[in-house]
Each structure stands twice: as C-alpha cells, then as structure tokens.
Coordinates of C-alpha atoms in Angstrom, one line a residue:
X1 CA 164.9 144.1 112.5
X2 CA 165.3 146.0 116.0
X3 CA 168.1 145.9 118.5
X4 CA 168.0 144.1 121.4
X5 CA 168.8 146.1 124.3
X6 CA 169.4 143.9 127.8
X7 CA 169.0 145.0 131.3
X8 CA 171.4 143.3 133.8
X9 CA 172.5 144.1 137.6
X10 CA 172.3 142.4 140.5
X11 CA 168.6 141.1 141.8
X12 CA 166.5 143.4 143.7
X13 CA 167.9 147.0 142.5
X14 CA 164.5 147.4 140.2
X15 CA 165.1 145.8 136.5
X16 CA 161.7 144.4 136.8
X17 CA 160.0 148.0 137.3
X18 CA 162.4 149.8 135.5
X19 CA 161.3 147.2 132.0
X20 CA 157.5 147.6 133.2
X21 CA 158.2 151.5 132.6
X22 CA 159.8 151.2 129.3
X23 CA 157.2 149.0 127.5
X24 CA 154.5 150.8 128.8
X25 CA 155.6 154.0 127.1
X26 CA 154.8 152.3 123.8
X27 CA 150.6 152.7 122.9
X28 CA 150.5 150.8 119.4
X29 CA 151.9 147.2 119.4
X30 CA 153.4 146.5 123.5
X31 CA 154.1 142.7 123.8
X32 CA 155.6 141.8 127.5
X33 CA 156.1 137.9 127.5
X34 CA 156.7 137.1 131.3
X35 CA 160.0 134.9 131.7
X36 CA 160.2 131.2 130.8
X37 CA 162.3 130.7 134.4
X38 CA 162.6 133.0 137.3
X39 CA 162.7 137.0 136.6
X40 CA 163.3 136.9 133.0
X41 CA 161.0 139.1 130.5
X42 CA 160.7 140.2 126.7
X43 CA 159.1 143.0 125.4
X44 CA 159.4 145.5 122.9
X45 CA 159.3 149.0 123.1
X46 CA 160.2 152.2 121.4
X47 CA 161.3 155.6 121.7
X48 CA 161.9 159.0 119.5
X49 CA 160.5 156.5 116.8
X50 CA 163.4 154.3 117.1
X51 CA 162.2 150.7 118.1
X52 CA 164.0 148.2 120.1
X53 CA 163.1 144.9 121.7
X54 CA 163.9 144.7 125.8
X55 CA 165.5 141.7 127.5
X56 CA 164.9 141.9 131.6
X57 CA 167.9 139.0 132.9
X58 CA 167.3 137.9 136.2
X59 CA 169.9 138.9 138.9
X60 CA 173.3 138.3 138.8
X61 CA 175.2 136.4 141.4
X62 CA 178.9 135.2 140.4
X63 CA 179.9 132.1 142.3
X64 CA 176.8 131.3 143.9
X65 CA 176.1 128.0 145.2
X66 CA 172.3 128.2 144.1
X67 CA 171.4 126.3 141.1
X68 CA 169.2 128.8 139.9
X69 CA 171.6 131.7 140.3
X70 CA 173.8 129.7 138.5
X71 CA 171.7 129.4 135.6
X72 CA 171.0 133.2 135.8
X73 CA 174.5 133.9 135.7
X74 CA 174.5 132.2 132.0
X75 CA 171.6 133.7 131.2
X76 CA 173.3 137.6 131.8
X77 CA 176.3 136.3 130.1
X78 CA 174.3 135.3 127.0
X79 CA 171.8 138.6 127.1
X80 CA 175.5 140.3 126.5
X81 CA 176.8 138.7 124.1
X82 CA 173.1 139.1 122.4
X83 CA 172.3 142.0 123.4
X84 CA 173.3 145.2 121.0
X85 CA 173.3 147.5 124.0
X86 CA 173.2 147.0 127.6
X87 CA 171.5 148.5 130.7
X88 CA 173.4 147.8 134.0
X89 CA 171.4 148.8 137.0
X90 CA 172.5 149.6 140.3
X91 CA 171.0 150.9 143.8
X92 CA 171.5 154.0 145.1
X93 CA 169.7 152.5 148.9
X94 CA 172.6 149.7 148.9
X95 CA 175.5 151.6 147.2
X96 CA 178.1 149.6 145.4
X97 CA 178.3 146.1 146.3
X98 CA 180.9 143.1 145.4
X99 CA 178.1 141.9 143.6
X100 CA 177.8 145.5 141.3
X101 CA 181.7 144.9 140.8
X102 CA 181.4 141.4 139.9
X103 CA 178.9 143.2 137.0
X104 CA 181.1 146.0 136.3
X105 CA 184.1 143.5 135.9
X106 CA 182.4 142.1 133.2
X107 CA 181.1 144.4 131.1
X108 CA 184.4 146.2 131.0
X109 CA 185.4 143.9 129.0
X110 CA 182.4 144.2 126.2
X111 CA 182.8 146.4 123.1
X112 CA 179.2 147.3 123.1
X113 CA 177.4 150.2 124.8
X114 CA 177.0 150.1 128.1
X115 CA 174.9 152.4 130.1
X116 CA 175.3 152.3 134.1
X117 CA 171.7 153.6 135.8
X118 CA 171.8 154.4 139.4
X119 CA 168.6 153.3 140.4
X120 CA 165.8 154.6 143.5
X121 CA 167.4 158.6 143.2
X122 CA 164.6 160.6 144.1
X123 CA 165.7 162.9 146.5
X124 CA 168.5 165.6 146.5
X125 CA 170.6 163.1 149.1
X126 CA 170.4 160.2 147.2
X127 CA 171.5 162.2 144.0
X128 CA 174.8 162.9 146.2
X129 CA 175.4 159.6 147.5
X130 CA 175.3 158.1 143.6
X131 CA 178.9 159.9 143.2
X132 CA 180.4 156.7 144.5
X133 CA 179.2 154.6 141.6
X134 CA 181.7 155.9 139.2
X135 CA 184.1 153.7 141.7
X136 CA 182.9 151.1 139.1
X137 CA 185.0 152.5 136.1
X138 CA 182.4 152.8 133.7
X139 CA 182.2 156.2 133.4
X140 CA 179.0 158.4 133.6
X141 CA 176.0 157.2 134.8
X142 CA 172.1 157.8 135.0
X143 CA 170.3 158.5 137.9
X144 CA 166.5 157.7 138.0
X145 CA 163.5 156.8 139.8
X146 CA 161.8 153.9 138.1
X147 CA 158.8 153.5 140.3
X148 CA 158.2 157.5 138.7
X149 CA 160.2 157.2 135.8
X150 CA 162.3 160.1 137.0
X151 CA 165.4 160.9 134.9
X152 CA 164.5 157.8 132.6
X153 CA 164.0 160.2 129.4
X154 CA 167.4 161.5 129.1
X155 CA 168.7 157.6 129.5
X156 CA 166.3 157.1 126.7
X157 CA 167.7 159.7 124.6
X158 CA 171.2 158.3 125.3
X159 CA 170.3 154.9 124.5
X160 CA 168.5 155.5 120.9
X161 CA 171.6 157.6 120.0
X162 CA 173.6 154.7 120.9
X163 CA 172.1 152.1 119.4
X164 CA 173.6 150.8 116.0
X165 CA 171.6 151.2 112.4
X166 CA 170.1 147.7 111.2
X167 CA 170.8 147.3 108.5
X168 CA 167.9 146.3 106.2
X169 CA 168.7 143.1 103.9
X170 CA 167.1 144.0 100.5
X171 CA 168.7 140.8 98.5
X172 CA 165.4 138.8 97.7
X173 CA 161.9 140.0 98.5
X174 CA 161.3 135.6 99.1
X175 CA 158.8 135.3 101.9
X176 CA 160.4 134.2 105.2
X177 CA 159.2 130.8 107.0
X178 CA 160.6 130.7 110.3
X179 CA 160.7 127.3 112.1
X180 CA 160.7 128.2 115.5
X181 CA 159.9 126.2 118.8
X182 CA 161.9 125.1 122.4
X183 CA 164.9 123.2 121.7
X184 CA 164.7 119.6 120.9
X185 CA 161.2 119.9 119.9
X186 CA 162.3 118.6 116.2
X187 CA 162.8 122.0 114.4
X188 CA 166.4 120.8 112.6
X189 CA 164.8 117.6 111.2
X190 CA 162.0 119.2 110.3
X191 CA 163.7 121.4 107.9
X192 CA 166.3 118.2 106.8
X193 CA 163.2 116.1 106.1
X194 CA 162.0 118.8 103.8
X195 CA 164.7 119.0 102.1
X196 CA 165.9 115.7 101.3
X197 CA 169.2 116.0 103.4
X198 CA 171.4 116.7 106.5
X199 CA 171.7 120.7 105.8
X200 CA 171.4 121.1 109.8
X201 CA 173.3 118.6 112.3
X202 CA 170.7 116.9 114.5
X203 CA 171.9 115.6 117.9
X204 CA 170.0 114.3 121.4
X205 CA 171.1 117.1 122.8
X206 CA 168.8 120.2 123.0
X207 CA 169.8 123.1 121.5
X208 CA 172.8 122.7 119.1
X209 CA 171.7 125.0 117.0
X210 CA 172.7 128.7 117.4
X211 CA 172.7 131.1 114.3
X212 CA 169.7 131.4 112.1
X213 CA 170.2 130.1 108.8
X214 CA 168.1 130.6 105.5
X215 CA 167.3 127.3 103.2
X216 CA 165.7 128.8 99.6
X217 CA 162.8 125.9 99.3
X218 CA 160.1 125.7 96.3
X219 CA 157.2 123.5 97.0
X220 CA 153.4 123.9 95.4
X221 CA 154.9 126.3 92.5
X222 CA 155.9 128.4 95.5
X223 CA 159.5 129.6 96.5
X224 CA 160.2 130.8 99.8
X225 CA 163.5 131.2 102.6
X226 CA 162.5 128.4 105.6
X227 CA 164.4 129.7 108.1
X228 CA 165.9 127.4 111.2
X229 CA 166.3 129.6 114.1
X230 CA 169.2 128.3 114.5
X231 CA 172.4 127.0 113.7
X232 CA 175.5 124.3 113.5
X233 CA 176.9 123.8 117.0
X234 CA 179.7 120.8 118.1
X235 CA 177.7 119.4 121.1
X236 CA 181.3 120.6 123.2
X237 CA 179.9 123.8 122.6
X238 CA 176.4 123.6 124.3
X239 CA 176.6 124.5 127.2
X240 CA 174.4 127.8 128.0
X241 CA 170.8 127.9 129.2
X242 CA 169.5 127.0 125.6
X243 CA 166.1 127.6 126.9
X244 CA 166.6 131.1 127.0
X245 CA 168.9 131.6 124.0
X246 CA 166.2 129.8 121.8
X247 CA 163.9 132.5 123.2
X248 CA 166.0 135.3 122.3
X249 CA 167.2 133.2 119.0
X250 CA 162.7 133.2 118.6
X251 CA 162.9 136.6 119.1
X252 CA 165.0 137.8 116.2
X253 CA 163.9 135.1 113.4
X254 CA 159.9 136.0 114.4
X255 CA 160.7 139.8 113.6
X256 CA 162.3 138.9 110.4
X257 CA 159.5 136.7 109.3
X258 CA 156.2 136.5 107.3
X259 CA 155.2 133.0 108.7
X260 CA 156.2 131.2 111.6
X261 CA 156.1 127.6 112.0
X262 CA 156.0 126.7 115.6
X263 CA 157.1 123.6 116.7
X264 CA 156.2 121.8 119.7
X265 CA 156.6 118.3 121.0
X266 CA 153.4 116.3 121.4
X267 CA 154.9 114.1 124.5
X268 CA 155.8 117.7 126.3
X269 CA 152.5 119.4 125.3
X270 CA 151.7 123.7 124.4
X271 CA 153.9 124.4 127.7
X272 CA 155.0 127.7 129.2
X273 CA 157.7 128.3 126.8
X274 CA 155.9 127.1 123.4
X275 CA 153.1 129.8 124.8
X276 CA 155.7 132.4 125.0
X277 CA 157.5 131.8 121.3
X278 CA 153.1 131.8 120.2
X279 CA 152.5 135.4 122.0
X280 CA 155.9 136.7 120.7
X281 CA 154.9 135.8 116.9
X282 CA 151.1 137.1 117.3
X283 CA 152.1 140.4 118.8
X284 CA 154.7 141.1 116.2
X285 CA 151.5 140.2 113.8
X286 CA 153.4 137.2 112.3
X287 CA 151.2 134.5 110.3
X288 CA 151.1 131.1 112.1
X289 CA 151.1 127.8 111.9
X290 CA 151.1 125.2 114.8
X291 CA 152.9 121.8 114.4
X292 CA 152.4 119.3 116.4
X293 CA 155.8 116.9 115.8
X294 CA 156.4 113.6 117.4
X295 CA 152.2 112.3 117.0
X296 CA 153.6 109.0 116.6
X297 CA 154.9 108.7 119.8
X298 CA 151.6 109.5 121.9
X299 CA 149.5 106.6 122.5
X300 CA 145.6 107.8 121.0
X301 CA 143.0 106.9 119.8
X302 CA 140.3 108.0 117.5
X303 CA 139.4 111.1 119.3
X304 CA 142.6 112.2 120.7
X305 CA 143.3 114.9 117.8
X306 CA 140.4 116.8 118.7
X307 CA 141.1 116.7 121.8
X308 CA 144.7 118.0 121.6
X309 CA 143.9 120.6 119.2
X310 CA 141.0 122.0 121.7
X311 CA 143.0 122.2 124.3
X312 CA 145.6 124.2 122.8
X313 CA 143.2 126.3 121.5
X314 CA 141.7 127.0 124.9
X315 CA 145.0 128.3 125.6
X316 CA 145.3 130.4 122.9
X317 CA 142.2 132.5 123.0
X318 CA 141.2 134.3 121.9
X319 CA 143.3 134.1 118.7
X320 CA 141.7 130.4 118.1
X321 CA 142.0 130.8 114.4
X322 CA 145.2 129.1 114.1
X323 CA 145.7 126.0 111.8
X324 CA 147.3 123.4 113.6
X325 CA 148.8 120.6 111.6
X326 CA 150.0 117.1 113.6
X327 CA 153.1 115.9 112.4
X328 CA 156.2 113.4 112.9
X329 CA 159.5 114.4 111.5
X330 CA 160.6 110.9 111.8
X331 CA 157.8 109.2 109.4
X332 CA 157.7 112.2 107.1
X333 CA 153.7 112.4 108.3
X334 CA 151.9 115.2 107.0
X335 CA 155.5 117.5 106.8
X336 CA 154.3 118.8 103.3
X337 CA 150.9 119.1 104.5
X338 CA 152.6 121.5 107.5
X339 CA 154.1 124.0 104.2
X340 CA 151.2 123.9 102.1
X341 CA 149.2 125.1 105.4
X342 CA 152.2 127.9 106.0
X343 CA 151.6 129.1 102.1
X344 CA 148.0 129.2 102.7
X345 CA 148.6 131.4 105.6
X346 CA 150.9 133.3 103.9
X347 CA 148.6 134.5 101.3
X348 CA 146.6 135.2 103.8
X349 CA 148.5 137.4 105.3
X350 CA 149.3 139.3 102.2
X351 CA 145.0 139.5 101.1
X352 CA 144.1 142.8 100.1
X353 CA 139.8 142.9 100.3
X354 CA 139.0 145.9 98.3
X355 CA 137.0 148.6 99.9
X356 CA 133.6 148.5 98.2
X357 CA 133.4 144.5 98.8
X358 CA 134.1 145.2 102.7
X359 CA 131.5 147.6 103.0
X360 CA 128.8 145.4 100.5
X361 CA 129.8 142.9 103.2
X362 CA 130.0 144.1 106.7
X363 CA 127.6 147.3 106.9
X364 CA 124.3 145.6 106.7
X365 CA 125.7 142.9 109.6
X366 CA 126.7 146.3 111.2
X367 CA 123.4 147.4 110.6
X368 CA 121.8 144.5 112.1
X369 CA 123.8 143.9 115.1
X370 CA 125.2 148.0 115.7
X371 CA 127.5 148.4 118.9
X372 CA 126.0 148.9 122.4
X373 CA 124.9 152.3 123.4
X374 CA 127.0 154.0 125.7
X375 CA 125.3 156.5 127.9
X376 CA 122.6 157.2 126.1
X377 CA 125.1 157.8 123.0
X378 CA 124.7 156.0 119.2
X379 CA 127.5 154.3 117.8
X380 CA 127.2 154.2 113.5
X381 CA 129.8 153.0 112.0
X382 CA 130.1 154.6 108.1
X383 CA 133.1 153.2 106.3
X384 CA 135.2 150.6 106.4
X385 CA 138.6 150.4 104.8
X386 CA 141.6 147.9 104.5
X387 CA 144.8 149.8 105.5
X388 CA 148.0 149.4 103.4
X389 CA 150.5 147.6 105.2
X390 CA 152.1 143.9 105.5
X391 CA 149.7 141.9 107.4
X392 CA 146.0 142.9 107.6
X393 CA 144.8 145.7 109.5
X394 CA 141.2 147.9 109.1
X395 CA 140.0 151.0 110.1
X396 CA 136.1 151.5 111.1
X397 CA 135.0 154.9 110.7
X398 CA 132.8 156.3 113.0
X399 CA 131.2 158.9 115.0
X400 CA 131.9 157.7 118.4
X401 CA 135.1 156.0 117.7
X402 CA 135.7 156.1 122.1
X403 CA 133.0 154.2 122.3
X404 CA 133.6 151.4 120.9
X405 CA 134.8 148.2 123.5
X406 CA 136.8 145.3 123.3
X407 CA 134.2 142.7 122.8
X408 CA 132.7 144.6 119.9
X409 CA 136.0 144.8 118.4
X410 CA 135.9 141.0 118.7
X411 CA 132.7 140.6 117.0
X412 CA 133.6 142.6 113.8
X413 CA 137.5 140.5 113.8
X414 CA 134.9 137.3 113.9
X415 CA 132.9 138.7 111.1
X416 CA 135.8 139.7 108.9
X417 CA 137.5 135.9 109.4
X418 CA 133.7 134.5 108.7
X419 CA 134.0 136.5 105.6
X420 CA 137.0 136.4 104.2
X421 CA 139.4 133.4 105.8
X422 CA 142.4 135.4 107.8
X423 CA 143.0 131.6 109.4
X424 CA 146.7 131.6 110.9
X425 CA 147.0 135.8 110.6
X426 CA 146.4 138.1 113.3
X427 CA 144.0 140.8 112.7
X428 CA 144.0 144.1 113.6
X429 CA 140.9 146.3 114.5
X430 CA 140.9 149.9 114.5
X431 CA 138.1 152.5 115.3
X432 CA 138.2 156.0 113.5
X433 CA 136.5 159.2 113.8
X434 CA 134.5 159.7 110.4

C-alpha cells in the first residue's frame, strides 16, 4: 500500500500546477482523478522507485464566511490527519500572509512530516525574498518553480526519505473484496445482508463509517476478506466532508484490493463521484464489479435495465466490459448474485493463457487484420506473451513496436476479451521490440 502524501496552502500559490508536475513525472500507470468539489485532485505518482498516492486540497481559508471555503477548510483538516506526509505551499509573489500563518499554525501541531515549498522562485531576487518564510516556524524550506519544475527534485528527494515504510500485511494470502461507493449509497448493508447480521452500524446519515474493516466470508466453496471501506462511527462524530473522506477512504481500500465492488445508488445515478471511485479502481488495474443498489425504488418497466446499464456504459468507455449486477440491499435481490459475479471476476483476474494457446489464437487474426502502415513502414507482430504479474498484462513483440497506435491497441484488447473472457478486469497492452 503507498503513502498518501497531501498538498495544502492557501488558494492561488500553485498546488494545482505544482500536482500536474508530480504525476506527470510517472510514464507507466499515471491516474489524475479531477476533484469531486472545487480544486480537489487524486493521483498517484512515484519517485526514486518509491511510489506514493497525491492528494491536491483546495485552498485554505480559516474563518471564512463562504460555504465552500468552509467545506475546504475540513477538507485540509482531514487530508492531514490522512495524509502520511504533507506539502505546505506558499508564494514567494505574495510573501507570508495571515492566511500562510493560519496554515503554519496548524501544522505545527502535527507529528507528521511537513515540508514548507516556497513557490514561483525563479529568479536570483525572488530566491532572497523567500528568507522571510522561515518567519513561519517550520524550519527549512524549498524553493521552486512549478510552472518549470525548478528545484522540485531535491523536494522529491526529501520527501521519499521522509516517508514511512508500509508495512506489507502477509497474514492470509485471502483475496480482498472491497465494497466501495459514495456514502449512503448502501455499502454497510450490503455487507450485513451478506452476512446474516449487524457487523457494521447502518444509520440515515451518510458516511458513518470511517476505518476499513475486513469480514472473512465463504460463499460458492470460495473464501475471501470483503472489505467495508469503512468503519463504526457514533453519528455525534460525523461531521467532516464525508464526500471527500470516502474518496480518500476509496483510495486506500482500492490499492489493497483484488476486486472491487462499487456501489452506487440507482435514484442518484453513475454521478461525478461514483465515476471517480470507477477510474481510481481501473487505473490501479483492480477487477470490477458494478452494483446497482436500491432497483426497487426506481419506477421501470420492462426495458429500463438495458437502458441503465447502457448508459453507464457509455460513460465508462472505453472499458465497457464491466459486469454490472442490479441489486436492493433491502430485499436481499440478486446480493449473492453480486459475489458470485465478483468471484467470477476474480478468477479472471488471476487467468494465466499460456503462450502457445495465445499465439495458436491471435497470430492468424493478426495476420488477417495487421496494423496500419505508417509511412510507408510494415508493422509484424511475431510473439505474443502473457507477462507474470497480478492482473493480466501482454507483451506484443514486434519490429516496429513505435508504430503501433492507440486504436490498434484497442483492437487486439477486444480480441483477447473475445477470446478468452477478461469481463470486469482491466487489460493491459504492451508493444515490444522483437
């Protein structure tokens, strides 16, 4: 599992470009899910080999009048106490503000590492006038440029050093189910209808649950850990922006997991956030299975299924090979249907074609349908191979590995689902030189 490393400072001194930088910096697996409310972002990144997933808070404004700064405020407050390190940017072009104090006041207080950035130095002047920042008591700080990325490698450096060793959890090798979804969707009684009993405490309020917890569950001759992203919570205790912390609660559980179970609610529809929590598990490579909870309530009719399920699939493309299972929590509908699907997907995941079956298979469609020429240049693709690791990924061998586009790409991922059923698992696709 990777840290979580949050950016905070007041608006307008550069998080925004400053995250942008980071995740770019990673070529493999770069996901960058834009914010559920106003400037707030996920992504993931890496660097020196040490991987770490980015939280970009929106400004900070203590005491605000505005609503929405309001709201922001929590959200910074939570990114801390989340957050296994923390950025705290600042503006060379404004100098210190009451704002930066009302910051620094803060994080004085945290016992985590805390790394001040003087933003926007990119002259010799500027590099002066940043002295003043160590007005805020936090020590050393870090000047940079982050529309260049001036000075940003040496913060790097610093920050990998810092950031604590995960440790890795090597009790039971159990596949991990993560029930994940926006708060209130039904994810608690999801898991309790399995089950046969109260194990999580279910209230109208959205978002009692906080810590993950791990429910050991045997169903079709098959035992697996179905994990609620969250936990118990007295309702006196909600009281954050559980939108956001069920985000960053998704976060860590999809990491941790083999499948994930999303879980939406069918009067709300796939909104902004359930389309975040879907991009987060397919660009970690997660399996996954959609859930459709609370059918009973909609008012349908023979066709209205289909017609659901299309249109989420229109806004999932163009990973459209995703089971999607309708369910009510309340009635028990189709709620062992929902695991025998995430079990399917599972084994899925964990298929293993072997290399002279790929090759009988997919060489003569190559043959038939080879890639485009590309100025004046022959594509001919060799070998194919499954590589070894968790979920499935295959190499193409090739002469003119460059060559090969996107929509190709797509066409041999449609051929190996066609093939060999990869429903619910994201694919990946890569071109080699032979």
């Amino acid at each position: 599992m990777s840290n979580i490393v949050a950016i905070v400072g007041r608006p307008n001194v550069g998080k925004s470009t400053f995250f942008n930088r980071l995740i770019q910096r990673r070529e493999a697996i770069v996901d960058a899910v834009s914010g559920v409310t106003r400037d707030r972002h996920y992504g993931k990144s890496d660097w020196n080999g040490k991987e770490f997933s980015l939280i970009d808070t929106g400004g900070y404004v203590l005491g605000s009048d505005d609503v929405f700064e309001a709201e922001i405020d929590k959200q910074v407050e939570l990114a801390i106490d989340e957050a296994d390190a923390i950025i705290f940017m600042v503006d060379v072009e404004n100098g210190v503000t009451g704002m930066d104090e009302d910051v620094a006041n803060l994080l004085r207080k945290v016992n985590k590492p805390v790394f001040l950035v003087v933003n926007k130095v990119d002259n010799a002047k500027r590099s002066e006038d940043a002295v003043e920042f160590y007005s805020l008591g936090l020590g050393e700080y870090y000047s940079i440029a982050s529309i260049n990325g001036s000075g940003t490698g040496e913060l790097l450096d610093a920050l990998v050093d810092a950031l604590p060793e995960k440790e890795e959890v090597e009790e039971e090798e159990l596949p991990r189910f993560a029930v994940v979804g926006r708060p209130n969707a039904g994810k608690s009684s999801f898991i309790n209808a399995l089950i046969g009993e109260d194990r999580y405490i279910v209230t109208d309020i959205a978002g009692t649950t906080r810590d993950s917890i791990d429910t050991k569950y045997n169903r079709f001759g098959f035992e697996f850990n179905l994990v609620d992203t969250a936990g118990i919570r007295r309702k006196s205790k909600v009281k954050e922006d559980l939108e956001f912390y069920s985000v960053m609660r998704s976060v860590r559980a999809i990491e941790h997991a083999d499948v994930c179970l999303l879980v939406l609610d069918a009067t709300r529809g796939f909104d902004g956030q359930v389309q975040n929590i879907f991009w987060l598990a397919e660009r970690n490579r997660k399996g996954i299975v959609i859930l459709v909870n609370k059918w009973d309530l909609v008012e349908k009719d023979h066709k209205s299924m289909k017609a659901y399920e299309k249109a989420i699939k229109k806004q999932i493309e163009p990973f459209t090979d995703v089971p999607i299972v309708f369910i009510s929590v309340l009635s028990k509908q189709r709620i062992f249907k929902a695991i025998e699907t995430a079990v399917e997907v599972y084994k899925n995941r964990s298929k293993k074609i072997k290399t002279s079956k790929l090759n009988d298979v997919l060489l003569p469609i190559i043959e038939n349908y080879p890639p485009p020429a590309y100025k004046a240049k022959f594509v001919k693709i060799k070998y194919i191979m499954q590589l070894p690791t968790p979920q499935p990924q295959f190499a193409f061998f090739c002469n003119l590995p460059q060559y090969i586009k996107d929509p190709y790409r797509r066409f041999l991922e449609n051929k190996l689902r066609e093939h060999f059923d990869f429903t619910g698992v994201p694919i990946s696709v890569y071109m080699r030189k032979k």
